[in-house]
Amino acid sequence: MISAGVVRARLATQMPPGGKSILPSVLIIGGGLVDITAAGALTSRGYQVELVATQSSEQNQLLEQLQEKDVIVKTWPDALQLEGSPGDYEVMLEYGSQVDRIPTGAVLVNMEELNKGASPLLNTTFNSGLLGRIMARTGSSGYLSGVGDDLLREITIKETGGIFLVPPDGAELPEDQVLHGLAVAARVSTYLDQASLSPRVMAVDIDSKLCRGCGDCADICPYIEMRKNANGTVYAYIDKTLCLGCGACIASCPAGAITQPLQSDKQIVHTLRSMLRRGQVLSEV
Ligand code: SF4
Ligand code: SF4
């Protein structure tokens, strides 16, 4: 607890003016050795760690040791929902009519634990919201499907606004799983150590006035949220701290509402090709 306070104080002094702070805490979903190792490493770094694990976990003794290190271990909920925005999420664990609300800066989801045989984890509902949109597109392999290659690669190797998916790596030996857990902890720790978030320079802009609310971009990208304004008009919204800037959504927009101020050469060529396919000639482009 004291070390967590020290981390918070250190992060507070690093906060740039106008920055959005990241809560110095992580919620880990999955009770395998990878998760337990990551939880131990992150709590040792002074972060507040909560771990959601099945009661039938084979790792009960290790879970008890984690609790002695101030890690809070939760039983598996009936449903789980993520609200809030990057840096400041609230995870709601629903146990029947009871709801346990956990504020957290990062969420780590172990896909292997989630997809284990007849595990009760499979009964969990990832309701609507960012995590729901991500989970709805995530196959048992732990990789997103139905998104552009560039975006898929980005998501797989990086974090997504503090949401970390841990794909199965086939490691059977305990020492390999421990190494995997340490690698995951390093990734989460690097994210939390930033202390604050700023809009990414490669993030796209979505002009809500041009947007027709068709939802095509949201079909491509789980980070785009369809919202409704006071008049009932539906429009697409992207949190710029979340957008990875892959550019996959731009060509999908029939209204030209999505723009990206800074693109890679490959992205510009891709956009030009899609514009030419729509019948425009090079001089118009
Ligand atoms: S560029 Fe578009 S598709 Fe790529 S992450 Fe950002 S919003 Fe999603
Ligand atoms: S594809 Fe374009 S018009 Fe359709 S919802 Fe997205 S931004 Fe709006």
mmCIF file of C-alpha atoms and ligand atoms in Angstrom:
data_model
loop_
_atom_site.group_PDB
_atom_site.id
_atom_site.type_symbol
_atom_site.label_atom_id
_atom_site.label_comp_id
_atom_site.label_asym_id
_atom_site.label_seq_id
_atom_site.Cartn_x
_atom_site.Cartn_y
_atom_site.Cartn_z
ATOM 1 C CA MET A 1 0.000 0.000 0.000
ATOM 2 C CA ILE A 2 2.804 2.378 0.953
ATOM 3 C CA SER A 3 4.702 1.609 -2.252
ATOM 4 C CA ALA A 4 1.531 2.181 -4.302
ATOM 5 C CA GLY A 5 1.235 5.585 -2.661
ATOM 6 C CA VAL A 6 4.860 6.315 -3.529
ATOM 7 C CA VAL A 7 4.195 5.422 -7.183
ATOM 8 C CA ARG A 8 1.107 7.659 -7.210
ATOM 9 C CA ALA A 9 3.091 10.550 -5.747
ATOM 10 C CA ARG A 10 5.896 10.001 -8.284
ATOM 11 C CA LEU A 11 3.430 9.884 -11.165
ATOM 12 C CA ALA A 12 1.643 13.004 -9.957
ATOM 13 C CA THR A 13 4.865 14.999 -10.146
ATOM 14 C CA GLN A 14 5.445 13.777 -13.742
ATOM 15 C CA MET A 15 2.021 14.888 -14.943
ATOM 16 C CA PRO A 16 2.373 17.376 -17.823
ATOM 17 C CA PRO A 17 -0.028 20.348 -17.928
ATOM 18 C CA GLY A 18 -3.230 19.339 -19.677
ATOM 19 C CA GLY A 19 -2.315 15.646 -19.567
ATOM 20 C CA LYS A 20 -4.801 12.971 -18.634
ATOM 21 C CA SER A 21 -3.539 10.832 -15.791
ATOM 22 C CA ILE A 22 -3.477 7.037 -15.788
ATOM 23 C CA LEU A 23 -4.643 5.374 -12.583
ATOM 24 C CA PRO A 24 -1.689 3.387 -11.166
ATOM 25 C CA SER A 25 -3.573 0.121 -11.014
ATOM 26 C CA VAL A 26 -4.360 -2.957 -13.083
ATOM 27 C CA LEU A 27 -7.146 -5.522 -13.133
ATOM 28 C CA ILE A 28 -6.023 -8.943 -14.375
ATOM 29 C CA ILE A 29 -8.628 -11.347 -15.758
ATOM 30 C CA GLY A 30 -7.402 -14.932 -15.590
ATOM 31 C CA GLY A 31 -5.922 -17.005 -12.783
ATOM 32 C CA GLY A 32 -3.191 -18.949 -14.576
ATOM 33 C CA LEU A 33 0.515 -18.937 -13.810
ATOM 34 C CA VAL A 34 1.137 -16.221 -16.417
ATOM 35 C CA ASP A 35 -1.369 -13.929 -14.664
ATOM 36 C CA ILE A 36 -0.181 -14.744 -11.161
ATOM 37 C CA THR A 37 3.415 -13.998 -12.156
ATOM 38 C CA ALA A 38 2.368 -10.728 -13.792
ATOM 39 C CA ALA A 39 0.321 -9.790 -10.708
ATOM 40 C CA GLY A 40 3.278 -10.452 -8.393
ATOM 41 C CA ALA A 41 5.675 -8.447 -10.570
ATOM 42 C CA LEU A 42 3.304 -5.486 -10.896
ATOM 43 C CA THR A 43 2.494 -5.324 -7.191
ATOM 44 C CA SER A 44 6.240 -5.393 -6.479
ATOM 45 C CA ARG A 45 6.546 -2.312 -8.684
ATOM 46 C CA GLY A 46 4.059 -0.541 -6.444
ATOM 47 C CA TYR A 47 0.944 -0.804 -8.583
ATOM 48 C CA GLN A 48 -2.382 -1.720 -7.090
ATOM 49 C CA VAL A 49 -3.317 -5.103 -8.542
ATOM 50 C CA GLU A 50 -6.645 -6.919 -8.528
ATOM 51 C CA LEU A 51 -6.892 -10.386 -10.021
ATOM 52 C CA VAL A 52 -10.099 -12.086 -11.135
ATOM 53 C CA ALA A 53 -9.650 -15.855 -10.985
ATOM 54 C CA THR A 54 -11.835 -18.939 -10.931
ATOM 55 C CA GLN A 55 -12.396 -20.602 -7.568
ATOM 56 C CA SER A 56 -11.368 -23.898 -9.121
ATOM 57 C CA SER A 57 -8.000 -22.471 -10.072
ATOM 58 C CA GLU A 58 -5.175 -24.983 -9.817
ATOM 59 C CA GLN A 59 -3.091 -22.163 -8.449
ATOM 60 C CA ASN A 60 -4.880 -21.615 -5.119
ATOM 61 C CA GLN A 61 -1.710 -21.688 -3.037
ATOM 62 C CA LEU A 62 -0.040 -19.098 -5.262
ATOM 63 C CA LEU A 63 -3.183 -16.957 -5.120
ATOM 64 C CA GLU A 64 -3.001 -17.006 -1.315
ATOM 65 C CA GLN A 65 0.622 -15.865 -1.500
ATOM 66 C CA LEU A 66 -0.434 -13.019 -3.788
ATOM 67 C CA GLN A 67 -3.042 -11.905 -1.254
ATOM 68 C CA GLU A 68 -0.293 -11.714 1.368
ATOM 69 C CA LYS A 69 1.428 -9.233 -1.005
ATOM 70 C CA ASP A 70 -1.692 -7.000 -1.053
ATOM 71 C CA VAL A 71 -3.039 -8.293 -4.378
ATOM 72 C CA ILE A 72 -6.843 -8.407 -4.158
ATOM 73 C CA VAL A 73 -8.170 -11.684 -5.561
ATOM 74 C CA LYS A 74 -11.767 -11.707 -6.826
ATOM 75 C CA THR A 75 -13.916 -14.666 -7.772
ATOM 76 C CA TRP A 76 -15.173 -14.968 -11.325
ATOM 77 C CA PRO A 77 -18.256 -12.789 -11.992
ATOM 78 C CA ASP A 78 -21.439 -13.621 -13.893
ATOM 79 C CA ALA A 79 -20.850 -10.650 -16.149
ATOM 80 C CA LEU A 80 -18.201 -8.038 -16.660
ATOM 81 C CA GLN A 81 -18.423 -4.583 -18.131
ATOM 82 C CA LEU A 82 -15.829 -1.931 -18.783
ATOM 83 C CA GLU A 83 -16.720 1.736 -18.736
ATOM 84 C CA GLY A 84 -14.751 4.959 -18.712
ATOM 85 C CA SER A 85 -11.931 5.950 -20.997
ATOM 86 C CA PRO A 86 -8.221 5.145 -21.343
ATOM 87 C CA GLY A 87 -6.349 5.868 -18.139
ATOM 88 C CA ASP A 88 -9.495 5.942 -16.038
ATOM 89 C CA TYR A 89 -11.597 2.825 -16.525
ATOM 90 C CA GLU A 90 -14.202 1.356 -14.249
ATOM 91 C CA VAL A 91 -14.687 -2.392 -14.384
ATOM 92 C CA MET A 92 -18.013 -3.652 -13.122
ATOM 93 C CA LEU A 93 -18.021 -7.239 -11.906
ATOM 94 C CA GLU A 94 -21.582 -8.481 -11.591
ATOM 95 C CA TYR A 95 -22.357 -11.225 -9.073
ATOM 96 C CA GLY A 96 -26.083 -11.779 -9.383
ATOM 97 C CA SER A 97 -27.652 -8.494 -8.255
ATOM 98 C CA GLN A 98 -24.403 -7.338 -6.611
ATOM 99 C CA VAL A 99 -22.037 -5.129 -8.606
ATOM 100 C CA ASP A 100 -18.408 -4.669 -7.630
ATOM 101 C CA ARG A 101 -16.967 -1.501 -9.216
ATOM 102 C CA ILE A 102 -13.206 -1.357 -9.675
ATOM 103 C CA PRO A 103 -11.483 1.794 -10.941
ATOM 104 C CA THR A 104 -8.358 0.859 -12.879
ATOM 105 C CA GLY A 105 -5.760 2.290 -15.225
ATOM 106 C CA ALA A 106 -5.172 -0.952 -17.147
ATOM 107 C CA VAL A 107 -6.952 -4.236 -17.830
ATOM 108 C CA LEU A 108 -5.169 -7.446 -18.747
ATOM 109 C CA VAL A 109 -7.161 -10.306 -20.287
ATOM 110 C CA ASN A 110 -5.548 -13.747 -20.584
ATOM 111 C CA MET A 111 -7.174 -15.293 -23.653
ATOM 112 C CA GLU A 112 -5.909 -18.781 -22.846
ATOM 113 C CA GLU A 113 -7.583 -18.804 -19.436
ATOM 114 C CA LEU A 114 -10.714 -17.371 -20.980
ATOM 115 C CA ASN A 115 -11.016 -20.130 -23.533
ATOM 116 C CA LYS A 116 -10.106 -23.129 -21.414
ATOM 117 C CA GLY A 117 -12.340 -26.172 -21.996
ATOM 118 C CA ALA A 118 -15.424 -26.192 -19.778
ATOM 119 C CA SER A 119 -14.128 -23.338 -17.668
ATOM 120 C CA PRO A 120 -16.777 -21.117 -16.069
ATOM 121 C CA LEU A 121 -14.905 -18.220 -17.658
ATOM 122 C CA LEU A 122 -16.763 -19.045 -20.855
ATOM 123 C CA ASN A 123 -20.037 -18.121 -19.168
ATOM 124 C CA THR A 124 -18.900 -14.592 -18.609
ATOM 125 C CA THR A 125 -20.555 -11.895 -20.612
ATOM 126 C CA PHE A 126 -18.428 -9.044 -21.816
ATOM 127 C CA ASN A 127 -21.149 -6.495 -22.142
ATOM 128 C CA SER A 128 -21.205 -3.517 -24.444
ATOM 129 C CA GLY A 129 -18.519 -0.895 -24.177
ATOM 130 C CA LEU A 130 -14.923 -0.873 -25.322
ATOM 131 C CA LEU A 131 -13.938 -4.237 -23.860
ATOM 132 C CA GLY A 132 -17.154 -5.770 -25.194
ATOM 133 C CA ARG A 133 -16.368 -4.478 -28.679
ATOM 134 C CA ILE A 134 -12.834 -5.831 -28.511
ATOM 135 C CA MET A 135 -13.882 -9.205 -27.097
ATOM 136 C CA ALA A 136 -16.641 -9.596 -29.687
ATOM 137 C CA ARG A 137 -13.965 -9.560 -32.375
ATOM 138 C CA THR A 138 -11.399 -11.666 -30.625
ATOM 139 C CA GLY A 139 -11.127 -15.304 -31.602
ATOM 140 C CA SER A 140 -9.915 -18.089 -29.337
ATOM 141 C CA SER A 141 -6.421 -17.468 -30.665
ATOM 142 C CA GLY A 142 -6.417 -14.151 -28.864
ATOM 143 C CA TYR A 143 -6.061 -12.207 -32.086
ATOM 144 C CA LEU A 144 -8.637 -9.850 -33.452
ATOM 145 C CA SER A 145 -10.422 -10.900 -36.584
ATOM 146 C CA GLY A 146 -12.203 -8.865 -39.191
ATOM 147 C CA VAL A 147 -9.894 -5.887 -38.998
ATOM 148 C CA GLY A 148 -7.226 -4.677 -41.374
ATOM 149 C CA ASP A 149 -3.844 -6.392 -41.272
ATOM 150 C CA ASP A 150 -2.065 -3.298 -40.038
ATOM 151 C CA LEU A 151 -4.496 -2.770 -37.188
ATOM 152 C CA LEU A 152 -4.367 -6.434 -36.219
ATOM 153 C CA ARG A 153 -0.600 -6.321 -35.985
ATOM 154 C CA GLU A 154 -0.661 -3.127 -33.940
ATOM 155 C CA ILE A 155 -3.186 -4.486 -31.472
ATOM 156 C CA THR A 156 -1.404 -7.776 -31.084
ATOM 157 C CA ILE A 157 1.966 -6.335 -30.225
ATOM 158 C CA LYS A 158 0.908 -3.256 -28.299
ATOM 159 C CA GLU A 159 -1.570 -2.184 -25.715
ATOM 160 C CA THR A 160 -4.879 -0.673 -26.627
ATOM 161 C CA GLY A 161 -5.502 2.286 -24.381
ATOM 162 C CA GLY A 162 -4.400 0.208 -21.410
ATOM 163 C CA ILE A 163 -6.247 -2.957 -22.457
ATOM 164 C CA PHE A 164 -3.812 -5.824 -22.871
ATOM 165 C CA LEU A 165 -4.822 -9.076 -24.523
ATOM 166 C CA VAL A 166 -2.510 -11.966 -23.762
ATOM 167 C CA PRO A 167 -2.750 -14.482 -26.609
ATOM 168 C CA PRO A 168 -1.920 -18.138 -25.907
ATOM 169 C CA ASP A 169 1.731 -18.885 -26.569
ATOM 170 C CA GLY A 170 1.532 -22.657 -26.130
ATOM 171 C CA ALA A 171 3.989 -22.607 -23.223
ATOM 172 C CA GLU A 172 3.524 -25.772 -21.165
ATOM 173 C CA LEU A 173 6.495 -25.620 -18.830
ATOM 174 C CA PRO A 174 5.968 -23.574 -15.646
ATOM 175 C CA GLU A 175 9.253 -21.714 -16.187
ATOM 176 C CA ASP A 176 8.099 -20.643 -19.668
ATOM 177 C CA GLN A 177 4.794 -19.408 -18.243
ATOM 178 C CA VAL A 178 6.647 -17.454 -15.562
ATOM 179 C CA LEU A 179 8.782 -15.818 -18.263
ATOM 180 C CA HIS A 180 5.624 -14.983 -20.218
ATOM 181 C CA GLY A 181 4.098 -13.450 -17.085
ATOM 182 C CA LEU A 182 7.187 -11.295 -16.537
ATOM 183 C CA ALA A 183 7.053 -10.150 -20.173
ATOM 184 C CA VAL A 184 3.388 -9.207 -19.809
ATOM 185 C CA ALA A 185 4.119 -7.347 -16.565
ATOM 186 C CA ALA A 186 6.888 -5.395 -18.316
ATOM 187 C CA ARG A 187 4.443 -4.342 -21.038
ATOM 188 C CA VAL A 188 1.771 -3.233 -18.534
ATOM 189 C CA SER A 189 4.333 -1.500 -16.374
ATOM 190 C CA THR A 190 5.718 0.449 -19.350
ATOM 191 C CA TYR A 191 2.205 1.665 -20.096
ATOM 192 C CA LEU A 192 1.403 2.621 -16.489
ATOM 193 C CA ASP A 193 4.811 4.270 -16.039
ATOM 194 C CA GLN A 194 3.805 6.859 -18.650
ATOM 195 C CA ALA A 195 1.632 8.350 -15.895
ATOM 196 C CA SER A 196 -0.394 10.381 -18.368
ATOM 197 C CA LEU A 197 -1.884 10.073 -21.830
ATOM 198 C CA SER A 198 -2.000 12.490 -24.725
ATOM 199 C CA PRO A 199 -3.787 12.141 -28.071
ATOM 200 C CA ARG A 200 -1.631 10.069 -30.420
ATOM 201 C CA VAL A 201 -0.114 12.081 -33.268
ATOM 202 C CA MET A 202 -1.195 9.456 -35.812
ATOM 203 C CA ALA A 203 -4.807 9.436 -34.537
ATOM 204 C CA VAL A 204 -7.593 10.085 -37.032
ATOM 205 C CA ASP A 205 -10.123 12.913 -36.848
ATOM 206 C CA ILE A 206 -13.807 12.134 -37.379
ATOM 207 C CA ASP A 207 -15.899 15.125 -38.410
ATOM 208 C CA SER A 208 -19.285 14.555 -36.767
ATOM 209 C CA LYS A 209 -20.876 17.126 -39.103
ATOM 210 C CA LEU A 210 -19.877 15.113 -42.180
ATOM 211 C CA CYS A 211 -20.602 11.744 -40.575
ATOM 212 C CA ARG A 212 -23.765 10.021 -41.862
ATOM 213 C CA GLY A 213 -23.889 7.528 -38.997
ATOM 214 C CA CYS A 214 -23.663 4.483 -41.275
ATOM 215 C CA GLY A 215 -21.402 2.611 -38.836
ATOM 216 C CA ASP A 216 -19.075 1.214 -41.530
ATOM 217 C CA CYS A 217 -15.990 2.516 -39.722
ATOM 218 C CA ALA A 218 -17.153 1.006 -36.415
ATOM 219 C CA ASP A 219 -17.548 -2.346 -38.177
ATOM 220 C CA ILE A 220 -13.862 -2.164 -39.017
ATOM 221 C CA CYS A 221 -12.510 -0.777 -35.786
ATOM 222 C CA PRO A 222 -13.582 -1.687 -32.231
ATOM 223 C CA TYR A 223 -12.222 1.619 -30.925
ATOM 224 C CA ILE A 224 -14.762 3.665 -32.853
ATOM 225 C CA GLU A 225 -17.923 4.157 -30.857
ATOM 226 C CA MET A 226 -21.285 5.029 -32.387
ATOM 227 C CA ARG A 227 -22.872 7.771 -30.296
ATOM 228 C CA LYS A 228 -26.143 9.642 -30.389
ATOM 229 C CA ASN A 229 -26.413 13.395 -29.834
ATOM 230 C CA ALA A 230 -29.279 15.240 -28.120
ATOM 231 C CA ASN A 231 -31.236 15.352 -31.408
ATOM 232 C CA GLY A 232 -30.990 11.589 -31.794
ATOM 233 C CA THR A 233 -28.455 11.847 -34.633
ATOM 234 C CA VAL A 234 -26.022 8.946 -34.673
ATOM 235 C CA TYR A 235 -22.357 9.737 -35.273
ATOM 236 C CA ALA A 236 -18.987 8.025 -35.012
ATOM 237 C CA TYR A 237 -16.598 8.980 -32.204
ATOM 238 C CA ILE A 238 -12.960 8.064 -31.652
ATOM 239 C CA ASP A 239 -10.970 8.703 -28.483
ATOM 240 C CA LYS A 240 -7.640 9.962 -29.813
ATOM 241 C CA THR A 241 -5.698 8.444 -26.954
ATOM 242 C CA LEU A 242 -7.015 5.092 -28.147
ATOM 243 C CA CYS A 243 -6.657 5.313 -31.938
ATOM 244 C CA LEU A 244 -3.522 3.523 -33.121
ATOM 245 C CA GLY A 245 -3.453 5.479 -36.362
ATOM 246 C CA CYS A 246 -3.462 2.433 -38.641
ATOM 247 C CA GLY A 247 -5.726 4.277 -41.107
ATOM 248 C CA ALA A 248 -7.886 1.210 -41.811
ATOM 249 C CA CYS A 249 -11.129 3.122 -41.209
ATOM 250 C CA ILE A 250 -10.449 5.991 -43.619
ATOM 251 C CA ALA A 251 -11.221 4.184 -46.860
ATOM 252 C CA SER A 252 -14.430 2.739 -45.379
ATOM 253 C CA CYS A 253 -16.082 6.129 -44.965
ATOM 254 C CA PRO A 254 -18.464 7.050 -47.805
ATOM 255 C CA ALA A 255 -18.721 10.630 -46.518
ATOM 256 C CA GLY A 256 -15.018 11.467 -46.312
ATOM 257 C CA ALA A 257 -15.559 12.276 -42.641
ATOM 258 C CA ILE A 258 -12.397 10.548 -41.424
ATOM 259 C CA THR A 259 -9.049 12.203 -41.953
ATOM 260 C CA GLN A 260 -5.590 11.569 -40.630
ATOM 261 C CA PRO A 261 -3.218 14.522 -40.417
ATOM 262 C CA LEU A 262 -0.112 12.334 -40.295
ATOM 263 C CA GLN A 263 0.136 9.118 -42.293
ATOM 264 C CA SER A 264 2.842 6.709 -43.357
ATOM 265 C CA ASP A 265 3.696 6.484 -47.082
ATOM 266 C CA LYS A 266 2.020 3.068 -47.217
ATOM 267 C CA GLN A 267 -1.182 4.481 -45.728
ATOM 268 C CA ILE A 268 -1.235 7.395 -48.192
ATOM 269 C CA VAL A 269 -0.838 5.005 -51.140
ATOM 270 C CA HIS A 270 -3.644 2.807 -49.726
ATOM 271 C CA THR A 271 -5.953 5.834 -49.376
ATOM 272 C CA LEU A 272 -5.123 7.071 -52.897
ATOM 273 C CA ARG A 273 -5.871 3.630 -54.337
ATOM 274 C CA SER A 274 -9.265 3.490 -52.605
ATOM 275 C CA MET A 275 -10.099 7.008 -53.855
ATOM 276 C CA LEU A 276 -9.160 5.994 -57.403
ATOM 277 C CA ARG A 277 -11.351 2.903 -57.061
ATOM 278 C CA ARG A 278 -14.262 5.233 -56.266
ATOM 279 C CA GLY A 279 -13.813 6.797 -59.715
ATOM 280 C CA GLN A 280 -11.755 9.830 -58.854
ATOM 281 C CA VAL A 281 -8.856 10.672 -61.161
ATOM 282 C CA LEU A 282 -5.355 11.536 -60.002
ATOM 283 C CA SER A 283 -5.751 15.281 -60.678
ATOM 284 C CA GLU A 284 -8.750 15.374 -58.259
ATOM 285 C CA VAL A 285 -6.842 13.431 -55.652
HETATM 286 S S1 SF4 B 1 -7.006 4.658 -37.607
HETATM 287 FE FE1 SF4 B 1 -9.181 4.095 -37.645
HETATM 288 S S2 SF4 B 1 -9.162 1.830 -37.750
HETATM 289 FE FE2 SF4 B 1 -7.110 2.460 -37.076
HETATM 290 S S3 SF4 B 1 -7.180 2.435 -34.827
HETATM 291 FE FE3 SF4 B 1 -7.680 4.532 -35.472
HETATM 292 S S4 SF4 B 1 -9.907 4.603 -35.577
HETATM 293 FE FE4 SF4 B 1 -9.302 2.436 -35.576
HETATM 294 S S1 SF4 B 2 -17.972 5.454 -42.030
HETATM 295 FE FE1 SF4 B 2 -17.989 7.708 -42.110
HETATM 296 S S2 SF4 B 2 -20.146 8.244 -42.335
HETATM 297 FE FE2 SF4 B 2 -20.095 6.117 -41.642
HETATM 298 S S3 SF4 B 2 -20.210 6.257 -39.379
HETATM 299 FE FE3 SF4 B 2 -18.033 6.216 -39.903
HETATM 300 S S4 SF4 B 2 -17.434 8.374 -40.043
HETATM 301 FE FE4 SF4 B 2 -19.665 8.303 -40.134
#
